[in-house]
Amino acid sequence: MAVYTHLGAEELAELIAHYPVGPLVSAKGIAEGVSNSNWLIETAGEDSQGARFILTMYERRIELEDLPYFLGLLDHLSARNCPVPRTIHDRQGAAFRMLDGKAVALIEFLPGVSPSQPEAGQAYAVGETLAKVHAASQDFGLSRENTMGFGQNLACLEGCGSNALASIDPDLPQILAPARAAAELDLSALPQAQIHADLFPDNVLMLGDKVTGLIDFYFACSGPMALDLAVTHAAWCFDQDGAYLHGLGEALLAGYQSVRQLDRQEKNALPQIAKGATIRFIASRAEDWLDTPDDALVTRKDPMQFVSRWHFYNEHGADIFA
Amino acid sequence: MAVYTHLGAEELAELIAHYPVGPLVSAKGIAEGVSNSNWLIETAGEDSQGARFILTMYERRIELEDLPYFLGLLDHLSARNCPVPRTIHDRQGAAFRMLDGKAVALIEFLPGVSPSQPEAGQAYAVGETLAKVHAASQDFGLSRENTMGFGQNLACLEGCGSNALASIDPDLPQILAPARAAAELDLSALPQAQIHADLFPDNVLMLGDKVTGLIDFYFACSGPMALDLAVTHAAWCFDQDGAYLHGLGEALLAGYQSVRQLDRQEKNALPQIAKGATIRFIASRAEDWLDTPDDALVTRKDPMQFVSRWHFYNEHGADIFA
C-alpha cells in the first residue's frame, strides 16, 4: 500500500494530455497495489462529462513484456461484457506509455468496494463472474506462463530453507513434503483458459451482491480453470479465525457452475489443486516474511493461515469438491 | 503519506449511512495527510447524482477539542464563498463522529491539483485567496492558539539540543540564536484573523491559475495575518535549489494586497516574521529528522533548506517586504 513515485501536477497533466479524455481535473495517489503506484485521476472528459480513471505506474515485479498480455486481456474481457476495467489507449493507440523510464497505463475506473466479510450471495456472484471470464477468455490471442506455478512455489520454499521457515513457525518446514507432491501434479490435461490466479476479495469490487469489477490482473496467466477456482475458494471461504465457511464455499461453486459445469476430471483434481493453491500463498508469504525486517512498519501476512487451510483441504477437499 | 487504519467496506458503508449523501459506491484510501487517514469516497448522492467526498480519520497530533474549530472554520469560510471544502454534517447535525475510538469527518471533495512548480499567476491567485480567507474569518466565533508559535519553535529546537542538531548538519545549531530572537517578537499588536499557517503548495488545489481549494487546515489558528502571508511566501517563492523566485514573491504580495492592503506596521515586521516562519519549519523538520530512523523508508525533509531561506530573508527581507 503505497505510492512509490512522486509525479507532480504538471507532469501528470502532460501525461494525461496524451489520452483522449480531456484535461486533468484531479489526481490523488491511492493506497493500493503492492507492486505499482496508482492515482485516481479525474478529467473534464471529452464531452465535458467528468470522467475517472486509475493511472498505474508499474514499479517492480512486473515485466514490461507482460504488459501487452495484461492490458490486452482487460480490453478483451471488457469488450465481452465482463466487469473488468478496460485500458484507455493514448492518441497513438498505445495501451501503455513510458514515463521516467517506467511504464504507465490509464485504466477505466469502476465503482464498487471490496467486501471484508463476504456473504454467500457475494461468493455466488464472484463464482459466476469467474466462470464468465474463463469463457470469454477462450478466444484471447495471447498467452502467458504461470510464474507462480506449483514448481515455482516449491523452488521458493526450498530457496527459503528449512531453518528460515522454522524461524517463522516450527511447523512450517513440514509443508515442504506436500509442496514437492504439488510440484509433481500434471494439470495440463485439464480445461484451460486465461485465469486471474489471485482473486482475493481485495481484487473484487462489488455493490451489494453485484460484481462491478475484477481488478489487479497482474498474476493473470494461461492455465487450468480449476486452479483459478481453487485459488478463489481458498481466498474467499474461510473466516478471520481460519474456520471454513461452508455456505460461502457452496455458493462459490454453485455460482461458478451456473455458468460453466466442472467436468469429472476437474472435480477429481480439485482437492489436490486446492492444496497446491494454499502452498502458493504459504510460499509467497514466507518469502515476504523473511524479506521484511522484524521492525518494519509493514504488516506481515502469516503463512500459517494457509497451512491451516492446507490441512482443511487435505481432510475435507474430497467432500467439498465432490 | 499513508492510510493508518484499515476500514472494511461494510464498516465504511455503515458510517456513510449516517450522512445524507446516499449509499456508498466507492472508497479508495488516498496517500495524503501525515497525521490522519483519508479515503476518497463516492456515493450515489441523495438525488441520484454521484457525489464525492474526502473521509478523514484523525489519527494523531490532532486534539479532539480542536475539531469544532477546524471543521467550523471550513464551514464558515465555505459559506462566505472561500474555496475551502465544507464539512458534511451527519443526520443528527454533527460535524464529526467517533469510529473505533477515533474521530472521523466527511468533507467536501474539491477538484484541482497542487502545483509542483508554481508560476507567478498561481502565486498571485493564492495571495488573493489568502487575503479573502483572512477577511472572511473576521466574524468567525471560535479561536485557537497557535501551537507552532515562535516560542514553541525555540522550545522544540532547544529540546533537540545542540549536539543532536549538529548531527544533522554542523551549521544547524547556529539557528538557536535567531530562534531566541524570534521567540521575543511580540506580534500581538498586528492585525489578527484566523490563519491557515501552513499554506504550502501541497495544501492548495488549482486548475490553471484558479484556486479551487485550500485544504489541510489542521495548523489553522488565531494569529497575525502577516504571519500567514510570511509562511506562504517562504513556502511558495523558492525553487528546488533554494533560489528566490522574485516574480513569484512579487505576485504573491500583489495578489494579497489586491484584496487587503498591508499596513505600515505589518510591512515593518514582515522581515522578522519571515525569518521566524523559516525557523518554524527548521524546528519541525529537525525534530522529524531526529525522530526518523536513518534506515526508515520515509523521505526526511532537510531542515537546512529553510536555514538557507532564513539567510535570504535576513539579507533581503527589508527590500522584499518594503
XYZ file of C-alpha atoms in Angstrom:
644
model
C 0.000 0.000 0.000
C 1.940 2.955 -1.193
C 2.674 5.445 -3.888
C 6.291 4.758 -4.743
C 6.848 7.577 -7.194
C 6.030 11.240 -6.866
C 4.508 12.696 -10.005
C 3.978 16.443 -9.970
C 0.759 18.017 -11.163
C 2.457 19.423 -14.253
C 3.924 16.026 -15.169
C 0.549 14.343 -14.667
C -1.257 16.955 -16.760
C 1.247 16.495 -19.577
C 0.828 12.711 -19.427
C -2.974 12.869 -19.423
C -2.900 15.195 -22.435
C -1.719 12.197 -24.492
C -5.079 10.498 -23.919
C -8.459 11.451 -25.425
C -10.015 12.130 -22.035
C -9.985 15.920 -21.677
C -7.836 17.962 -19.289
C -6.755 16.820 -15.840
C -9.057 17.971 -13.029
C -7.854 15.972 -10.038
C -5.231 13.386 -9.109
C -4.951 11.566 -5.794
C -2.352 8.944 -5.064
C -4.203 5.883 -3.797
C -3.018 3.352 -1.273
C -3.500 0.266 -3.444
C -1.214 -2.096 -5.238
C 1.890 -3.705 -3.807
C 3.947 -3.666 -6.972
C 2.883 -0.406 -8.536
C 1.864 3.174 -7.825
C -1.702 4.218 -8.501
C -3.546 7.500 -8.810
C -7.250 8.138 -9.001
C -7.485 10.601 -11.859
C -10.378 12.835 -12.795
C -10.551 14.632 -16.103
C -13.039 17.041 -17.622
C -13.887 14.359 -20.214
C -14.027 14.834 -23.964
C -17.729 15.679 -23.970
C -17.411 17.818 -20.823
C -18.803 14.961 -18.761
C -16.343 14.329 -15.946
C -14.560 11.010 -16.188
C -12.476 8.990 -13.769
C -9.573 6.660 -14.284
C -6.912 4.749 -12.437
C -3.406 5.651 -13.538
C -0.980 2.833 -12.799
C 2.787 3.137 -12.825
C 4.492 -0.262 -12.918
C 7.280 -0.190 -10.360
C 8.633 -3.683 -9.919
C 7.785 -7.360 -10.227
C 6.029 -6.618 -13.489
C 7.914 -7.386 -16.669
C 7.393 -4.888 -19.441
C 6.955 -7.713 -21.944
C 3.946 -8.957 -19.966
C 2.028 -5.678 -20.248
C 0.509 -6.373 -23.686
C -0.903 -9.594 -22.217
C -2.268 -7.995 -19.036
C -3.705 -4.900 -20.689
C -4.876 -6.759 -23.789
C -6.729 -9.237 -21.601
C -8.570 -6.389 -19.855
C -9.664 -4.987 -23.211
C -10.644 -8.423 -24.489
C -12.760 -9.267 -21.442
C -14.275 -5.801 -21.185
C -15.381 -5.973 -24.818
C -17.157 -9.235 -23.924
C -19.090 -7.564 -21.111
C -17.051 -8.990 -18.302
C -16.805 -6.499 -15.409
C -13.131 -5.670 -15.775
C -11.683 -2.212 -16.388
C -10.725 -1.501 -19.959
C -7.436 0.152 -20.820
C -7.608 3.679 -22.193
C -5.350 3.864 -25.233
C -3.424 7.027 -25.967
C -3.989 9.113 -29.092
C -1.481 6.932 -30.959
C -3.342 3.800 -29.915
C -0.798 2.584 -27.365
C -2.048 0.745 -24.275
C 0.875 1.947 -22.177
C 3.402 4.762 -22.287
C 6.835 5.211 -20.741
C 7.373 7.964 -18.148
C 10.701 8.472 -16.383
C 11.713 5.006 -17.585
C 8.645 3.302 -16.142
C 5.547 2.034 -17.909
C 2.245 3.732 -17.116
C -1.290 2.804 -18.147
C -4.578 4.655 -17.838
C -7.329 2.292 -16.815
C -11.075 2.688 -16.527
C -12.339 3.479 -13.013
C -15.018 1.090 -11.833
C -17.368 1.679 -8.892
C -17.733 -0.760 -6.037
C -15.999 -1.712 -2.813
C -14.189 -4.892 -1.816
C -16.060 -6.928 0.788
C -14.121 -7.593 4.002
C -16.556 -10.200 5.249
C -18.114 -11.649 2.109
C -21.547 -13.197 2.246
C -22.844 -16.213 0.350
C -24.678 -14.121 -2.235
C -21.435 -12.322 -2.982
C -19.489 -15.570 -3.278
C -22.121 -16.866 -5.725
C -21.766 -13.744 -7.853
C -17.981 -13.996 -7.834
C -18.130 -17.638 -8.926
C -20.491 -16.703 -11.726
C -18.256 -13.857 -12.863
C -15.130 -16.003 -12.735
C -16.738 -18.593 -14.998
C -17.811 -15.848 -17.409
C -14.236 -14.566 -17.533
C -12.989 -18.084 -18.265
C -15.488 -18.492 -21.074
C -14.810 -15.039 -22.526
C -11.049 -15.574 -22.490
C -11.180 -18.645 -24.746
C -10.603 -16.655 -27.922
C -7.953 -14.317 -26.482
C -4.942 -14.386 -28.759
C -2.080 -14.072 -26.250
C -0.827 -16.436 -23.604
C 1.367 -16.142 -20.531
C 3.046 -18.794 -18.466
C 2.110 -19.048 -14.796
C 5.129 -17.703 -12.934
C 3.613 -18.801 -9.616
C 3.010 -22.435 -10.552
C 3.425 -25.331 -8.147
C 7.002 -25.905 -9.316
C 7.907 -22.282 -8.571
C 6.208 -22.491 -5.166
C 8.422 -25.434 -4.266
C 11.535 -23.647 -5.510
C 10.564 -20.616 -3.445
C 10.123 -22.650 -0.252
C 13.334 -24.583 -0.849
C 15.054 -21.257 -1.507
C 13.946 -20.046 1.924
C 15.375 -23.194 3.510
C 14.102 -25.298 6.418
C 15.859 -23.278 9.090
C 14.454 -19.969 7.912
C 10.983 -21.472 7.571
C 11.279 -22.856 11.107
C 12.193 -19.360 12.320
C 8.728 -18.234 11.206
C 6.997 -21.218 12.791
C 8.460 -24.547 13.928
C 5.742 -26.407 11.992
C 6.268 -24.570 8.729
C 9.046 -26.788 7.263
C 6.550 -29.682 7.248
C 4.927 -28.019 4.221
C 7.971 -28.920 2.088
C 6.821 -32.518 1.531
C 3.333 -31.527 0.303
C 4.945 -28.787 -1.802
C 7.049 -31.477 -3.510
C 3.917 -33.526 -4.140
C 2.111 -30.495 -5.603
C 5.052 -29.766 -7.904
C 4.587 -33.257 -9.360
C 0.976 -32.602 -10.336
C 0.344 -32.501 -14.067
C -2.612 -30.214 -14.755
C -2.047 -29.942 -18.492
C -4.954 -32.237 -19.387
C -7.478 -30.052 -17.528
C -9.560 -27.468 -19.431
C -7.533 -24.279 -19.830
C -8.284 -20.565 -20.103
C -6.764 -17.229 -19.196
C -7.053 -17.162 -15.409
C -6.891 -14.357 -12.852
C -4.967 -16.556 -10.390
C -5.186 -14.116 -7.448
C -8.885 -13.418 -6.937
C -8.900 -12.433 -3.274
C -11.809 -10.265 -2.095
C -9.415 -7.272 -2.303
C -9.379 -7.742 -6.058
C -13.143 -7.727 -6.483
C -15.293 -4.585 -6.469
C -18.938 -5.121 -5.565
C -22.103 -3.163 -4.945
C -24.194 -5.409 -2.727
C -24.301 -8.802 -4.443
C -23.307 -7.424 -7.826
C -19.745 -7.731 -9.090
C -18.819 -4.353 -10.571
C -15.176 -5.112 -11.201
C -12.448 -7.719 -11.108
C -9.167 -5.859 -10.793
C -5.412 -6.395 -10.428
C -4.829 -8.937 -13.183
C -1.054 -8.870 -12.674
C -0.809 -12.561 -11.841
C -3.108 -13.498 -14.731
C -1.799 -16.300 -16.926
C -2.782 -19.184 -19.119
C -3.703 -22.180 -17.038
C -6.298 -24.625 -15.786
C -9.617 -23.043 -14.896
C -9.872 -25.342 -11.882
C -6.764 -23.681 -10.437
C -8.415 -20.255 -10.610
C -11.493 -21.624 -8.887
C -9.354 -23.284 -6.203
C -7.420 -20.066 -5.519
C -10.701 -18.152 -5.249
C -12.112 -20.815 -2.940
C -9.084 -20.677 -0.650
C -9.198 -16.869 -0.657
C -12.925 -16.359 -0.011
C -14.299 -19.237 2.039
C -12.567 -19.008 5.430
C -13.225 -16.530 8.208
C -10.590 -14.492 10.011
C -10.048 -17.284 12.533
C -9.476 -19.772 9.734
C -12.843 -21.553 10.069
C -14.283 -22.861 6.812
C -17.432 -21.015 5.738
C -19.470 -23.832 4.289
C -22.194 -21.594 2.888
C -19.690 -19.457 1.005
C -17.907 -22.480 -0.412
C -21.173 -23.985 -1.682
C -22.273 -20.644 -3.121
C -18.973 -20.039 -4.924
C -19.090 -23.461 -6.586
C -22.776 -23.121 -7.420
C -22.254 -19.669 -8.931
C -19.352 -20.913 -10.997
C -21.245 -23.955 -12.233
C -24.319 -21.894 -13.081
C -22.204 -20.663 -15.999
C -19.749 -23.477 -16.588
C -20.093 -27.016 -15.279
C -16.898 -28.560 -13.897
C -16.098 -31.882 -15.537
C -15.331 -35.101 -13.662
C -11.595 -34.787 -14.165
C -11.606 -31.274 -12.679
C -13.682 -32.346 -9.698
C -11.318 -35.221 -9.033
C -8.284 -32.946 -9.247
C -9.701 -30.059 -7.204
C -8.727 -31.343 -3.732
C -5.085 -31.624 -4.840
C -5.247 -28.298 -6.688
C -6.737 -26.559 -3.652
C -3.898 -27.851 -1.509
C -1.460 -26.603 -4.141
C -3.174 -23.211 -4.137
C -2.651 -22.872 -0.382
C 1.039 -23.704 -0.866
C 1.370 -20.869 -3.327
C 0.301 -18.379 -0.649
C 2.364 -20.129 2.028
C 5.417 -19.774 -0.214
C 4.904 -16.132 -1.155
C 4.045 -15.130 2.402
C 7.036 -16.996 3.826
C 9.315 -15.257 1.348
C 7.819 -11.838 2.128
C 8.078 -12.577 5.850
C 11.757 -13.355 5.631
C 12.363 -10.338 3.367
C 10.655 -7.944 5.782
C 12.710 -6.726 8.747
C 11.143 -7.523 12.131
C 10.835 -3.837 12.925
C 9.396 -2.733 9.571
C 6.176 -0.764 9.774
C 4.511 -3.174 7.358
C 2.048 -5.827 8.481
C 3.401 -9.229 7.504
C 0.849 -11.815 6.459
C 1.215 -15.036 8.384
C 1.918 -18.035 6.131
C 0.490 -20.338 8.830
C -3.017 -19.125 7.954
C -2.680 -21.009 4.694
C -1.021 -24.003 6.329
C -4.242 -24.438 8.279
C -6.207 -24.195 5.040
C -3.925 -26.849 3.518
C -4.867 -29.174 6.389
C -8.521 -28.370 5.868
C -8.388 -29.281 2.167
C -6.327 -32.357 2.969
C -9.070 -33.626 5.254
C -12.222 -32.299 3.587
C -11.302 -31.498 -0.014
C -12.808 -34.674 -1.424
C -16.189 -33.877 0.150
C -16.209 -30.209 -0.768
C -15.412 -30.646 -4.436
C -17.368 -33.889 -4.918
C 1.567 9.590 3.196
C -0.344 6.602 4.392
C -3.596 5.068 5.428
C -3.018 4.160 9.049
C -6.282 2.381 9.730
C -7.982 -0.308 7.728
C -11.709 0.236 7.403
C -13.628 -2.583 5.762
C -16.243 -1.930 3.105
C -19.046 -2.905 5.471
C -17.780 -0.553 8.178
C -17.443 2.287 5.668
C -20.934 1.691 4.272
C -22.388 1.771 7.769
C -20.558 5.004 8.553
C -21.642 6.713 5.326
C -25.259 5.733 6.009
C -25.218 8.267 8.865
C -24.830 11.089 6.343
C -27.436 12.405 3.901
C -25.342 11.527 0.853
C -26.862 8.310 -0.478
C -25.276 4.854 -0.401
C -21.555 4.171 -0.687
C -20.376 3.447 -4.239
C -16.596 3.541 -3.947
C -13.885 4.097 -1.351
C -10.167 4.395 -2.037
C -7.591 5.034 0.640
C -5.570 8.028 -0.504
C -1.930 8.709 0.160
C -2.372 12.152 1.714
C -2.122 13.578 5.163
C 0.670 12.940 7.624
C -1.430 12.904 10.747
C -4.601 11.252 9.548
C -6.009 8.596 7.232
C -8.018 9.681 4.218
C -10.353 7.994 1.784
C -11.786 9.314 -1.430
C -15.428 8.333 -1.117
C -18.054 8.200 -3.820
C -21.732 7.868 -3.049
C -24.828 7.590 -5.202
C -25.928 11.005 -3.888
C -29.317 11.880 -2.466
C -30.721 12.982 -5.825
C -29.063 10.070 -7.666
C -26.318 12.415 -8.825
C -22.997 10.869 -7.855
C -21.127 12.791 -5.192
C -17.583 12.661 -3.917
C -16.118 13.326 -0.520
C -12.941 13.012 1.479
C -13.371 10.938 4.615
C -10.748 11.837 7.198
C -9.913 9.782 10.260
C -7.888 11.749 12.805
C -5.052 9.540 13.970
C -2.637 11.603 15.997
C -1.366 15.096 16.624
C -4.916 16.381 16.375
C -6.695 17.110 19.622
C -10.356 16.202 19.623
C -11.214 19.518 21.271
C -9.743 21.358 18.272
C -12.071 19.690 15.749
C -15.009 22.081 16.253
C -12.607 24.925 15.450
C -11.077 23.277 12.363
C -14.337 21.959 10.922
C -16.346 25.023 11.931
C -13.809 27.263 10.199
C -14.214 25.264 6.961
C -17.982 25.709 7.115
C -17.660 29.397 7.970
C -15.274 30.141 5.102
C -17.132 27.943 2.622
C -20.390 29.786 3.389
C -18.544 33.024 2.541
C -17.501 31.703 -0.875
C -13.917 30.996 0.022
C -12.634 27.927 -1.874
C -12.365 25.588 1.094
C -14.159 22.252 1.478
C -17.231 22.343 3.651
C -17.871 19.687 6.270
C -20.770 17.330 5.626
C -22.797 17.065 8.828
C -24.411 13.783 9.757
C -28.174 13.335 10.022
C -28.018 14.497 13.642
C -26.125 17.621 12.606
C -22.741 16.575 13.987
C -19.603 17.714 12.130
C -17.663 14.660 13.246
C -18.427 11.179 14.521
C -16.443 8.659 16.540
C -15.469 5.320 14.953
C -13.351 2.742 16.776
C -12.416 5.463 19.259
C -11.206 7.881 16.576
C -12.893 10.967 15.195
C -13.923 10.920 11.540
C -15.277 13.709 9.352
C -16.783 13.685 5.880
C -15.536 16.616 3.875
C -16.471 18.006 0.501
C -14.264 16.843 -2.385
C -12.830 19.710 -4.397
C -11.281 19.419 -7.858
C -7.814 20.683 -8.685
C -4.216 19.606 -8.379
C -1.380 21.023 -6.306
C 1.270 22.751 -8.390
C 4.794 21.352 -8.010
C 6.436 24.253 -9.781
C 4.103 27.175 -9.196
C 4.049 30.064 -11.634
C 3.591 33.745 -10.893
C -0.086 33.745 -11.930
C -0.702 30.952 -9.461
C 1.141 32.759 -6.669
C -0.970 35.877 -7.355
C -4.172 33.814 -7.098
C -3.024 32.197 -3.869
C -2.200 35.585 -2.346
C -5.624 36.865 -3.356
C -7.365 33.818 -1.877
C -5.390 34.022 1.360
C -6.447 37.647 1.853
C -10.087 36.681 1.172
C -9.848 33.961 3.802
C -8.429 36.448 6.294
C -11.245 38.882 5.608
C -13.948 36.191 5.721
C -12.650 34.815 9.021
C -13.092 38.092 10.895
C -16.551 37.187 12.180
C -15.772 33.542 12.989
C -16.820 32.875 16.558
C -14.127 30.443 17.727
C -10.445 30.919 18.320
C -7.432 28.651 18.663
C -3.991 29.347 19.982
C -1.051 28.848 17.633
C 0.666 25.695 18.884
C 3.555 26.269 16.482
C 4.377 29.821 17.550
C 7.872 31.241 17.742
C 8.131 30.355 21.429
C 7.250 26.717 20.690
C 9.744 26.630 17.819
C 12.504 27.683 20.198
C 11.423 25.112 22.783
C 11.423 22.450 20.079
C 14.957 23.312 18.921
C 16.245 23.529 22.484
C 14.550 20.201 23.149
C 16.543 18.642 20.309
C 19.759 20.026 21.783
C 22.851 21.429 20.087
C 24.576 18.070 19.700
C 21.630 16.424 18.016
C 21.146 19.438 15.747
C 24.837 19.305 14.841
C 24.409 15.624 13.936
C 22.005 16.728 11.183
C 24.299 19.499 9.976
C 27.241 21.147 11.743
C 25.818 24.601 10.936
C 22.342 23.874 12.261
C 22.944 24.818 15.945
C 23.662 28.399 14.787
C 19.902 28.794 14.290
C 19.370 28.709 18.067
C 20.325 32.377 18.493
C 17.886 33.632 15.817
C 15.240 31.287 17.261
C 15.675 33.022 20.633
C 15.309 36.396 18.950
C 12.138 35.262 17.148
C 10.645 33.983 20.385
C 10.996 37.512 21.776
C 8.909 39.049 18.990
C 5.574 40.450 20.121
C 3.110 40.224 17.243
C 0.015 40.914 19.316
C -0.408 44.465 18.033
C -0.583 43.337 14.384
C -3.968 42.838 12.684
C -5.304 39.376 13.531
C -7.522 36.786 11.840
C -7.959 33.044 11.634
C -4.912 31.928 9.676
C -4.081 28.732 7.766
C -0.452 28.824 8.965
C 0.762 26.019 6.669
C -0.134 27.068 3.133
C 2.441 25.106 1.167
C 1.606 24.364 -2.492
C 0.630 20.827 -1.340
C -2.264 22.381 0.518
C -3.621 24.320 -2.439
C -5.690 22.782 -5.231
C -5.667 24.678 -8.513
C -6.916 24.398 -12.062
C -4.540 26.535 -14.075
C -4.377 29.919 -12.334
C -7.601 29.403 -10.419
C -7.555 28.333 -6.771
C -10.174 25.601 -6.406
C -9.366 24.644 -2.837
C -7.303 25.442 0.221
C -7.065 22.246 2.243
C -5.493 20.756 5.360
C -6.413 23.422 7.909
C -5.027 21.380 10.809
C -2.490 24.018 11.815
C -5.058 26.811 11.492
C -5.185 29.154 14.450
C -5.906 32.674 15.536
C -2.944 34.920 14.786
C -1.431 37.762 12.845
C -2.332 37.796 9.167
C 1.220 38.850 8.334
C 2.455 35.529 9.758
C 0.217 33.579 7.367
C 1.488 35.637 4.454
C 5.103 35.116 5.560
C 4.637 31.329 5.833
C 3.073 31.260 2.376
C 5.896 33.395 0.995
C 8.551 31.079 2.448
C 6.683 28.024 1.140
C 5.988 29.221 -2.422
C 8.708 31.565 -3.571
C 11.880 29.469 -3.725
C 12.838 26.882 -6.320
C 14.054 23.387 -5.563
C 17.655 24.596 -5.369
C 16.674 27.246 -2.855
C 16.922 30.208 -5.241
C 14.451 33.002 -4.563
C 11.832 33.351 -7.286
C 11.428 37.099 -7.434
C 8.449 37.020 -9.785
C 6.516 34.676 -7.534
C 7.273 36.726 -4.440
C 6.074 39.933 -6.124
C 2.966 38.197 -7.458
C 2.054 36.685 -4.085
C 2.292 40.062 -2.346
C 0.448 41.836 -5.162
C -2.339 39.234 -5.126
C -2.699 39.510 -1.382
C -2.755 43.303 -1.441
C -5.279 43.382 -4.264
C -7.746 42.286 -1.584
C -6.215 43.576 1.627
C -3.518 46.235 1.883
C -0.779 45.508 4.413
C -0.325 48.348 6.879
C 2.994 50.015 7.693
C 3.403 48.097 10.938
C 2.969 44.765 9.143
C 5.419 45.704 6.400
C 7.990 46.696 9.007
C 7.512 43.454 10.890
C 7.451 41.114 7.879
C 11.233 40.603 7.528
C 11.414 39.428 11.159
C 8.220 37.369 10.799
C 9.502 35.705 7.630
C 12.684 34.717 9.447
C 10.533 33.354 12.272
C 8.446 31.407 9.755
C 11.542 29.686 8.401
C 12.536 28.766 11.966
C 9.207 27.050 12.440
C 9.955 24.689 9.552
C 13.575 24.281 10.616
C 12.360 23.220 14.065
C 9.674 20.787 12.904
C 11.920 19.248 10.270
C 14.815 18.884 12.710
C 12.512 17.160 15.183
C 11.113 14.833 12.499
C 14.642 14.131 11.263
C 15.812 13.076 14.705
C 12.636 11.036 15.264
C 13.034 9.135 11.999
C 15.475 6.210 11.998
C 18.260 6.531 9.425
C 17.066 3.409 7.648
C 13.361 4.282 7.602
C 11.724 4.151 4.203
C 10.411 7.679 4.666
C 11.974 10.674 2.943
C 13.151 13.110 5.574
C 12.862 16.790 4.730
C 16.115 18.639 5.174
C 15.869 21.462 7.738
C 18.855 23.168 6.063
C 16.599 24.165 3.140
C 14.869 26.564 5.494
C 18.132 27.689 7.081
C 19.121 28.982 3.656
C 15.755 30.755 3.404
C 16.389 32.314 6.830
C 19.653 33.753 5.490
C 17.860 35.015 2.433
C 15.242 36.879 4.497
C 17.946 38.145 6.836
C 19.731 39.762 3.916
C 16.865 40.732 1.621
C 13.713 40.766 3.753
C 13.671 44.534 4.152
C 13.709 45.020 0.363
C 11.155 42.330 -0.403
C 8.519 43.474 2.053
C 9.176 47.215 1.668
